[in-house]
JSON list of C-alpha atoms in Angstrom, two decimals:
[
{"chain": "A", "resi": 1, "resn": "UNK", "atom": "CA", "xyz": [96.68, 7.17, -34.65]},
{"chain": "A", "resi": 2, "resn": "UNK", "atom": "CA", "xyz": [100.18, 8.47, -34.02]},
{"chain": "A", "resi": 3, "resn": "UNK", "atom": "CA", "xyz": [100.36, 10.33, -30.73]},
{"chain": "A", "resi": 4, "resn": "UNK", "atom": "CA", "xyz": [103.39, 12.31, -29.76]},
{"chain": "A", "resi": 5, "resn": "UNK", "atom": "CA", "xyz": [104.32, 15.64, -28.27]},
{"chain": "A", "resi": 6, "resn": "UNK", "atom": "CA", "xyz": [103.33, 17.41, -31.51]},
{"chain": "A", "resi": 7, "resn": "UNK", "atom": "CA", "xyz": [99.91, 15.78, -31.50]},
{"chain": "A", "resi": 8, "resn": "UNK", "atom": "CA", "xyz": [99.22, 16.68, -27.86]},
{"chain": "A", "resi": 9, "resn": "UNK", "atom": "CA", "xyz": [100.50, 20.19, -28.63]},
{"chain": "A", "resi": 10, "resn": "UNK", "atom": "CA", "xyz": [97.99, 20.38, -31.49]},
{"chain": "A", "resi": 11, "resn": "UNK", "atom": "CA", "xyz": [95.18, 19.26, -29.18]},
{"chain": "A", "resi": 12, "resn": "UNK", "atom": "CA", "xyz": [96.21, 21.85, -26.59]},
{"chain": "A", "resi": 13, "resn": "UNK", "atom": "CA", "xyz": [96.58, 24.59, -29.21]},
{"chain": "A", "resi": 14, "resn": "UNK", "atom": "CA", "xyz": [93.33, 23.97, -31.08]},
{"chain": "A", "resi": 15, "resn": "UNK", "atom": "CA", "xyz": [91.35, 23.89, -27.83]},
{"chain": "A", "resi": 16, "resn": "UNK", "atom": "CA", "xyz": [93.14, 27.01, -26.61]},
{"chain": "A", "resi": 17, "resn": "UNK", "atom": "CA", "xyz": [92.21, 28.74, -29.89]},
{"chain": "A", "resi": 18, "resn": "UNK", "atom": "CA", "xyz": [88.59, 27.55, -29.77]},
{"chain": "A", "resi": 19, "resn": "UNK", "atom": "CA", "xyz": [88.22, 28.60, -26.15]},
{"chain": "A", "resi": 20, "resn": "UNK", "atom": "CA", "xyz": [89.86, 31.99, -26.69]},
{"chain": "A", "resi": 21, "resn": "UNK", "atom": "CA", "xyz": [87.78, 32.97, -29.72]},
{"chain": "A", "resi": 22, "resn": "UNK", "atom": "CA", "xyz": [84.32, 31.56, -29.04]},
{"chain": "A", "resi": 23, "resn": "UNK", "atom": "CA", "xyz": [82.06, 33.85, -27.06]},
{"chain": "A", "resi": 24, "resn": "UNK", "atom": "CA", "xyz": [78.58, 33.00, -25.94]},
{"chain": "A", "resi": 25, "resn": "UNK", "atom": "CA", "xyz": [78.82, 29.73, -24.09]},
{"chain": "A", "resi": 26, "resn": "UNK", "atom": "CA", "xyz": [79.41, 26.08, -24.77]},
{"chain": "A", "resi": 27, "resn": "UNK", "atom": "CA", "xyz": [77.04, 25.72, -27.70]},
{"chain": "A", "resi": 28, "resn": "UNK", "atom": "CA", "xyz": [79.22, 28.04, -29.77]},
{"chain": "A", "resi": 29, "resn": "UNK", "atom": "CA", "xyz": [82.14, 25.65, -29.26]},
{"chain": "A", "resi": 30, "resn": "UNK", "atom": "CA", "xyz": [80.37, 22.81, -31.09]},
{"chain": "A", "resi": 31, "resn": "UNK", "atom": "CA", "xyz": [80.66, 24.32, -34.60]},
{"chain": "A", "resi": 32, "resn": "UNK", "atom": "CA", "xyz": [84.34, 25.06, -33.95]},
{"chain": "A", "resi": 33, "resn": "UNK", "atom": "CA", "xyz": [85.01, 21.51, -32.76]},
{"chain": "A", "resi": 34, "resn": "UNK", "atom": "CA", "xyz": [83.20, 20.30, -35.89]},
{"chain": "A", "resi": 35, "resn": "UNK", "atom": "CA", "xyz": [85.44, 22.45, -38.04]},
{"chain": "A", "resi": 36, "resn": "UNK", "atom": "CA", "xyz": [88.74, 21.21, -36.59]},
{"chain": "A", "resi": 37, "resn": "UNK", "atom": "CA", "xyz": [87.99, 17.64, -35.47]},
{"chain": "A", "resi": 38, "resn": "UNK", "atom": "CA", "xyz": [85.38, 16.54, -38.04]},
{"chain": "A", "resi": 39, "resn": "UNK", "atom": "CA", "xyz": [85.91, 18.61, -41.21]},
{"chain": "A", "resi": 40, "resn": "UNK", "atom": "CA", "xyz": [89.66, 19.25, -41.21]},
{"chain": "A", "resi": 41, "resn": "UNK", "atom": "CA", "xyz": [91.10, 16.19, -39.43]},
{"chain": "A", "resi": 42, "resn": "UNK", "atom": "CA", "xyz": [88.19, 13.68, -39.62]},
{"chain": "A", "resi": 43, "resn": "UNK", "atom": "CA", "xyz": [88.99, 12.29, -36.18]},
{"chain": "A", "resi": 44, "resn": "UNK", "atom": "CA", "xyz": [85.31, 11.44, -35.69]},
{"chain": "A", "resi": 45, "resn": "UNK", "atom": "CA", "xyz": [82.00, 11.80, -37.50]},
{"chain": "A", "resi": 46, "resn": "UNK", "atom": "CA", "xyz": [79.31, 14.46, -37.31]},
{"chain": "A", "resi": 47, "resn": "UNK", "atom": "CA", "xyz": [77.06, 12.00, -35.50]},
{"chain": "A", "resi": 48, "resn": "UNK", "atom": "CA", "xyz": [79.83, 11.28, -32.96]},
{"chain": "A", "resi": 49, "resn": "UNK", "atom": "CA", "xyz": [80.14, 15.03, -32.36]},
{"chain": "A", "resi": 50, "resn": "UNK", "atom": "CA", "xyz": [76.40, 15.43, -31.78]},
{"chain": "A", "resi": 51, "resn": "UNK", "atom": "CA", "xyz": [76.49, 12.52, -29.31]},
{"chain": "A", "resi": 52, "resn": "UNK", "atom": "CA", "xyz": [79.49, 14.03, -27.52]},
{"chain": "A", "resi": 53, "resn": "UNK", "atom": "CA", "xyz": [77.73, 17.42, -27.40]},
{"chain": "A", "resi": 54, "resn": "UNK", "atom": "CA", "xyz": [74.69, 15.76, -25.79]},
{"chain": "A", "resi": 55, "resn": "UNK", "atom": "CA", "xyz": [76.89, 14.07, -23.18]},
{"chain": "A", "resi": 56, "resn": "UNK", "atom": "CA", "xyz": [78.83, 17.32, -22.59]},
{"chain": "A", "resi": 57, "resn": "UNK", "atom": "CA", "xyz": [75.56, 19.16, -22.03]},
{"chain": "A", "resi": 58, "resn": "UNK", "atom": "CA", "xyz": [74.14, 16.60, -19.63]},
{"chain": "A", "resi": 59, "resn": "UNK", "atom": "CA", "xyz": [77.23, 16.21, -17.42]},
{"chain": "A", "resi": 60, "resn": "UNK", "atom": "CA", "xyz": [78.16, 18.65, -14.65]},
{"chain": "A", "resi": 61, "resn": "UNK", "atom": "CA", "xyz": [80.46, 21.51, -15.59]},
{"chain": "A", "resi": 62, "resn": "UNK", "atom": "CA", "xyz": [80.91, 23.85, -18.49]},
{"chain": "A", "resi": 63, "resn": "UNK", "atom": "CA", "xyz": [79.80, 22.42, -21.83]},
{"chain": "A", "resi": 64, "resn": "UNK", "atom": "CA", "xyz": [82.87, 23.81, -23.60]},
{"chain": "A", "resi": 65, "resn": "UNK", "atom": "CA", "xyz": [85.28, 22.10, -21.20]},
{"chain": "A", "resi": 66, "resn": "UNK", "atom": "CA", "xyz": [83.29, 18.87, -21.18]},
{"chain": "A", "resi": 67, "resn": "UNK", "atom": "CA", "xyz": [83.20, 18.76, -24.99]},
{"chain": "A", "resi": 68, "resn": "UNK", "atom": "CA", "xyz": [86.91, 19.50, -25.30]},
{"chain": "A", "resi": 69, "resn": "UNK", "atom": "CA", "xyz": [87.65, 16.72, -22.80]},
{"chain": "A", "resi": 70, "resn": "UNK", "atom": "CA", "xyz": [85.45, 14.26, -24.70]},
{"chain": "A", "resi": 71, "resn": "UNK", "atom": "CA", "xyz": [86.99, 15.20, -28.05]},
{"chain": "A", "resi": 72, "resn": "UNK", "atom": "CA", "xyz": [90.52, 14.93, -26.64]},
{"chain": "A", "resi": 73, "resn": "UNK", "atom": "CA", "xyz": [89.72, 11.60, -25.02]},
{"chain": "A", "resi": 74, "resn": "UNK", "atom": "CA", "xyz": [88.15, 10.32, -28.23]},
{"chain": "A", "resi": 75, "resn": "UNK", "atom": "CA", "xyz": [91.27, 11.00, -30.30]},
{"chain": "A", "resi": 76, "resn": "UNK", "atom": "CA", "xyz": [94.05, 10.46, -27.74]},
{"chain": "A", "resi": 77, "resn": "UNK", "atom": "CA", "xyz": [92.77, 8.88, -24.55]},
{"chain": "A", "resi": 78, "resn": "UNK", "atom": "CA", "xyz": [93.39, 10.27, -21.07]},
{"chain": "A", "resi": 79, "resn": "UNK", "atom": "CA", "xyz": [96.41, 12.41, -22.07]},
{"chain": "A", "resi": 80, "resn": "UNK", "atom": "CA", "xyz": [94.42, 13.87, -24.96]},
{"chain": "A", "resi": 81, "resn": "UNK", "atom": "CA", "xyz": [91.59, 14.79, -22.58]},
{"chain": "A", "resi": 82, "resn": "UNK", "atom": "CA", "xyz": [94.08, 16.45, -20.23]},
{"chain": "A", "resi": 83, "resn": "UNK", "atom": "CA", "xyz": [95.76, 18.46, -23.03]},
{"chain": "A", "resi": 84, "resn": "UNK", "atom": "CA", "xyz": [92.35, 19.50, -24.40]},
{"chain": "A", "resi": 85, "resn": "UNK", "atom": "CA", "xyz": [91.02, 20.53, -20.99]},
{"chain": "A", "resi": 86, "resn": "UNK", "atom": "CA", "xyz": [94.07, 22.62, -20.23]},
{"chain": "A", "resi": 87, "resn": "UNK", "atom": "CA", "xyz": [93.73, 24.39, -23.56]},
{"chain": "A", "resi": 88, "resn": "UNK", "atom": "CA", "xyz": [90.02, 24.99, -22.97]},
{"chain": "A", "resi": 89, "resn": "UNK", "atom": "CA", "xyz": [90.39, 26.32, -19.41]},
{"chain": "A", "resi": 90, "resn": "UNK", "atom": "CA", "xyz": [93.29, 28.76, -19.77]},
{"chain": "A", "resi": 91, "resn": "UNK", "atom": "CA", "xyz": [91.58, 31.49, -21.90]},
{"chain": "A", "resi": 92, "resn": "UNK", "atom": "CA", "xyz": [88.49, 31.90, -19.68]},
{"chain": "A", "resi": 93, "resn": "UNK", "atom": "CA", "xyz": [90.69, 31.88, -16.59]},
{"chain": "A", "resi": 94, "resn": "UNK", "atom": "CA", "xyz": [92.89, 34.68, -17.99]},
{"chain": "A", "resi": 95, "resn": "UNK", "atom": "CA", "xyz": [89.92, 36.66, -19.34]},
{"chain": "A", "resi": 96, "resn": "UNK", "atom": "CA", "xyz": [87.92, 36.43, -16.12]},
{"chain": "A", "resi": 97, "resn": "UNK", "atom": "CA", "xyz": [90.96, 37.43, -14.08]},
{"chain": "A", "resi": 98, "resn": "UNK", "atom": "CA", "xyz": [91.45, 40.51, -16.27]},
{"chain": "A", "resi": 99, "resn": "UNK", "atom": "CA", "xyz": [87.75, 41.42, -16.27]},
{"chain": "A", "resi": 100, "resn": "UNK", "atom": "CA", "xyz": [87.44, 41.07, -12.50]},
{"chain": "A", "resi": 101, "resn": "UNK", "atom": "CA", "xyz": [90.60, 43.13, -11.99]},
{"chain": "A", "resi": 102, "resn": "UNK", "atom": "CA", "xyz": [89.29, 45.96, -14.16]},
{"chain": "A", "resi": 103, "resn": "UNK", "atom": "CA", "xyz": [85.56, 45.51, -13.61]},
{"chain": "A", "resi": 104, "resn": "UNK", "atom": "CA", "xyz": [84.72, 49.21, -13.29]},
{"chain": "A", "resi": 105, "resn": "UNK", "atom": "CA", "xyz": [86.51, 49.99, -16.56]},
{"chain": "A", "resi": 106, "resn": "UNK", "atom": "CA", "xyz": [84.62, 47.25, -18.43]},
{"chain": "A", "resi": 107, "resn": "UNK", "atom": "CA", "xyz": [81.22, 48.24, -17.04]},
{"chain": "A", "resi": 108, "resn": "UNK", "atom": "CA", "xyz": [81.50, 51.91, -17.98]},
{"chain": "A", "resi": 109, "resn": "UNK", "atom": "CA", "xyz": [83.24, 51.57, -21.37]},
{"chain": "A", "resi": 110, "resn": "UNK", "atom": "CA", "xyz": [80.73, 52.17, -24.18]},
{"chain": "A", "resi": 111, "resn": "UNK", "atom": "CA", "xyz": [83.01, 50.69, -26.87]},
{"chain": "A", "resi": 112, "resn": "UNK", "atom": "CA", "xyz": [83.37, 47.39, -24.99]},
{"chain": "A", "resi": 113, "resn": "UNK", "atom": "CA", "xyz": [79.62, 47.30, -24.41]},
{"chain": "A", "resi": 114, "resn": "UNK", "atom": "CA", "xyz": [79.04, 47.81, -28.15]},
{"chain": "A", "resi": 115, "resn": "UNK", "atom": "CA", "xyz": [81.55, 45.06, -29.04]},
{"chain": "A", "resi": 116, "resn": "UNK", "atom": "CA", "xyz": [79.82, 42.63, -26.71]},
{"chain": "A", "resi": 117, "resn": "UNK", "atom": "CA", "xyz": [76.41, 43.50, -28.20]},
{"chain": "A", "resi": 118, "resn": "UNK", "atom": "CA", "xyz": [77.81, 42.84, -31.69]},
{"chain": "A", "resi": 119, "resn": "UNK", "atom": "CA", "xyz": [79.11, 39.45, -30.57]},
{"chain": "A", "resi": 120, "resn": "UNK", "atom": "CA", "xyz": [75.59, 38.47, -29.52]},
{"chain": "A", "resi": 121, "resn": "UNK", "atom": "CA", "xyz": [74.47, 38.41, -33.16]},
{"chain": "A", "resi": 122, "resn": "UNK", "atom": "CA", "xyz": [77.36, 36.16, -34.15]},
{"chain": "A", "resi": 123, "resn": "UNK", "atom": "CA", "xyz": [76.70, 33.82, -31.24]},
{"chain": "A", "resi": 124, "resn": "UNK", "atom": "CA", "xyz": [73.03, 33.59, -32.20]},
{"chain": "A", "resi": 125, "resn": "UNK", "atom": "CA", "xyz": [73.97, 32.65, -35.77]},
{"chain": "A", "resi": 126, "resn": "UNK", "atom": "CA", "xyz": [76.33, 29.91, -34.58]},
{"chain": "A", "resi": 127, "resn": "UNK", "atom": "CA", "xyz": [73.68, 28.51, -32.26]},
{"chain": "A", "resi": 128, "resn": "UNK", "atom": "CA", "xyz": [71.08, 28.45, -35.05]},
{"chain": "A", "resi": 129, "resn": "UNK", "atom": "CA", "xyz": [73.60, 26.67, -37.29]},
{"chain": "A", "resi": 130, "resn": "UNK", "atom": "CA", "xyz": [74.16, 24.00, -34.62]},
{"chain": "A", "resi": 131, "resn": "UNK", "atom": "CA", "xyz": [70.42, 23.51, -34.08]},
{"chain": "A", "resi": 132, "resn": "UNK", "atom": "CA", "xyz": [69.79, 23.16, -37.81]},
{"chain": "A", "resi": 133, "resn": "UNK", "atom": "CA", "xyz": [72.59, 20.58, -38.10]},
{"chain": "A", "resi": 134, "resn": "UNK", "atom": "CA", "xyz": [71.23, 18.60, -35.15]},
{"chain": "A", "resi": 135, "resn": "UNK", "atom": "CA", "xyz": [67.72, 18.63, -36.61]},
{"chain": "A", "resi": 136, "resn": "UNK", "atom": "CA", "xyz": [69.04, 17.49, -40.01]},
{"chain": "A", "resi": 137, "resn": "UNK", "atom": "CA", "xyz": [70.80, 14.55, -38.35]},
{"chain": "A", "resi": 138, "resn": "UNK", "atom": "CA", "xyz": [67.60, 13.60, -36.54]},
{"chain": "A", "resi": 139, "resn": "UNK", "atom": "CA", "xyz": [65.48, 13.90, -39.69]},
{"chain": "A", "resi": 140, "resn": "UNK", "atom": "CA", "xyz": [67.98, 11.77, -41.66]},
{"chain": "A", "resi": 141, "resn": "UNK", "atom": "CA", "xyz": [67.17, 8.87, -39.33]},
{"chain": "A", "resi": 142, "resn": "UNK", "atom": "CA", "xyz": [63.62, 8.91, -40.75]},
{"chain": "A", "resi": 143, "resn": "UNK", "atom": "CA", "xyz": [62.10, 8.26, -37.36]},
{"chain": "A", "resi": 144, "resn": "UNK", "atom": "CA", "xyz": [58.66, 9.78, -36.92]},
{"chain": "A", "resi": 145, "resn": "UNK", "atom": "CA", "xyz": [59.10, 9.44, -33.14]},
{"chain": "A", "resi": 146, "resn": "UNK", "atom": "CA", "xyz": [62.31, 11.53, -33.07]},
{"chain": "A", "resi": 147, "resn": "UNK", "atom": "CA", "xyz": [61.09, 13.95, -35.75]},
{"chain": "A", "resi": 148, "resn": "UNK", "atom": "CA", "xyz": [57.96, 14.77, -33.75]},
{"chain": "A", "resi": 149, "resn": "UNK", "atom": "CA", "xyz": [60.06, 15.23, -30.62]},
{"chain": "A", "resi": 150, "resn": "UNK", "atom": "CA", "xyz": [61.75, 18.32, -32.15]},
{"chain": "A", "resi": 151, "resn": "UNK", "atom": "CA", "xyz": [58.69, 20.60, -32.44]},
{"chain": "A", "resi": 152, "resn": "UNK", "atom": "CA", "xyz": [57.13, 19.21, -29.26]},
{"chain": "A", "resi": 153, "resn": "UNK", "atom": "CA", "xyz": [60.29, 20.07, -27.30]},
{"chain": "A", "resi": 154, "resn": "UNK", "atom": "CA", "xyz": [60.25, 23.56, -28.74]},
{"chain": "A", "resi": 155, "resn": "UNK", "atom": "CA", "xyz": [56.57, 24.03, -27.87]},
{"chain": "A", "resi": 156, "resn": "UNK", "atom": "CA", "xyz": [57.13, 22.69, -24.35]},
{"chain": "A", "resi": 157, "resn": "UNK", "atom": "CA", "xyz": [59.95, 25.15, -23.69]},
{"chain": "A", "resi": 158, "resn": "UNK", "atom": "CA", "xyz": [59.08, 28.31, -25.57]},
{"chain": "A", "resi": 159, "resn": "UNK", "atom": "CA", "xyz": [55.31, 28.29, -25.50]},
{"chain": "A", "resi": 160, "resn": "UNK", "atom": "CA", "xyz": [54.53, 26.38, -22.31]},
{"chain": "A", "resi": 161, "resn": "UNK", "atom": "CA", "xyz": [57.60, 27.51, -20.35]},
{"chain": "A", "resi": 162, "resn": "UNK", "atom": "CA", "xyz": [58.60, 24.03, -19.20]},
{"chain": "A", "resi": 163, "resn": "UNK", "atom": "CA", "xyz": [62.18, 23.95, -17.90]},
{"chain": "A", "resi": 164, "resn": "UNK", "atom": "CA", "xyz": [64.80, 22.48, -20.24]},
{"chain": "A", "resi": 165, "resn": "UNK", "atom": "CA", "xyz": [65.91, 19.90, -17.67]},
{"chain": "A", "resi": 166, "resn": "UNK", "atom": "CA", "xyz": [62.39, 18.49, -17.47]},
{"chain": "A", "resi": 167, "resn": "UNK", "atom": "CA", "xyz": [62.20, 18.33, -21.27]},
{"chain": "A", "resi": 168, "resn": "UNK", "atom": "CA", "xyz": [65.57, 16.53, -21.48]},
{"chain": "A", "resi": 169, "resn": "UNK", "atom": "CA", "xyz": [64.57, 14.00, -18.82]},
{"chain": "A", "resi": 170, "resn": "UNK", "atom": "CA", "xyz": [61.22, 13.32, -20.53]},
{"chain": "A", "resi": 171, "resn": "UNK", "atom": "CA", "xyz": [62.91, 12.92, -23.94]},
{"chain": "A", "resi": 172, "resn": "UNK", "atom": "CA", "xyz": [65.51, 10.55, -22.48]},
{"chain": "A", "resi": 173, "resn": "UNK", "atom": "CA", "xyz": [62.85, 8.45, -20.74]},
{"chain": "A", "resi": 174, "resn": "UNK", "atom": "CA", "xyz": [60.76, 8.30, -23.93]},
{"chain": "A", "resi": 175, "resn": "UNK", "atom": "CA", "xyz": [63.76, 7.18, -25.99]},
{"chain": "A", "resi": 176, "resn": "UNK", "atom": "CA", "xyz": [64.66, 4.53, -23.42]},
{"chain": "A", "resi": 177, "resn": "UNK", "atom": "CA", "xyz": [61.06, 3.29, -23.46]},
{"chain": "A", "resi": 178, "resn": "UNK", "atom": "CA", "xyz": [61.15, 3.16, -27.26]},
{"chain": "A", "resi": 179, "resn": "UNK", "atom": "CA", "xyz": [64.31, 1.01, -27.17]},
{"chain": "A", "resi": 180, "resn": "UNK", "atom": "CA", "xyz": [62.83, -1.31, -24.52]},
{"chain": "A", "resi": 181, "resn": "UNK", "atom": "CA", "xyz": [59.61, -1.70, -26.53]},
{"chain": "A", "resi": 182, "resn": "UNK", "atom": "CA", "xyz": [61.50, -2.40, -29.76]},
{"chain": "A", "resi": 183, "resn": "UNK", "atom": "CA", "xyz": [63.67, -5.03, -28.06]},
{"chain": "A", "resi": 184, "resn": "UNK", "atom": "CA", "xyz": [60.59, -6.64, -26.56]},
{"chain": "A", "resi": 185, "resn": "UNK", "atom": "CA", "xyz": [59.08, -7.06, -30.04]},
{"chain": "A", "resi": 186, "resn": "UNK", "atom": "CA", "xyz": [62.25, -8.56, -31.51]}
]
C-alpha cells in the first residue's frame, strides 16, 4: 500500500471527521470506521473490524481512540496509528475545552438540551446496527456454542444484572476452553 503525506493526511482527516461527528461513545465510531475503512477503501474486512472493535473495547482507554489507533496501525503501521490517534483526539479535546469554559451556558440552554436528547435516538440506532452486524457475523460461523452465547450474555446482563466485565471474562474463558478442547481432540 502506497503511504505518503497524502495518505497520512487522509488517515488524520477521516479520523478527525469521525471523531468530530460521532456522539454517544466509542460504539458509534465502529459503523463510521466500517464505512470509510471497509466499505469505501476496503483496507480490511468486516470480520477484521469486529475483531479490532473487540480489542479496542477490552484495552484501557477510550474505545474510539483505541479503534482509530488499531485501524491506522492496520493500514499504515506506527505512523498510521499516530496520525489516526491525533485525528481522533483533537475534536473531543476542543469540544470539552469549550463545554467546560461555558458550562453554565450549556447546562441552562434548552435548545442545546433538546439537541442532545435528539442525538440520543441516533446513537441508539447506530448501536443497534452494530449489534445486529456483530450477531450476523457470529451466526454466519454456524457455531451453536457462539450462537447460544449471544442470548445468554444478554440474559446475564439485562435480566440478571451481571456486570459486563464479568460476562466478557466468562465468554473469553469459555472460548479459550473450547479451543483447547478442540486442539486436544485433533
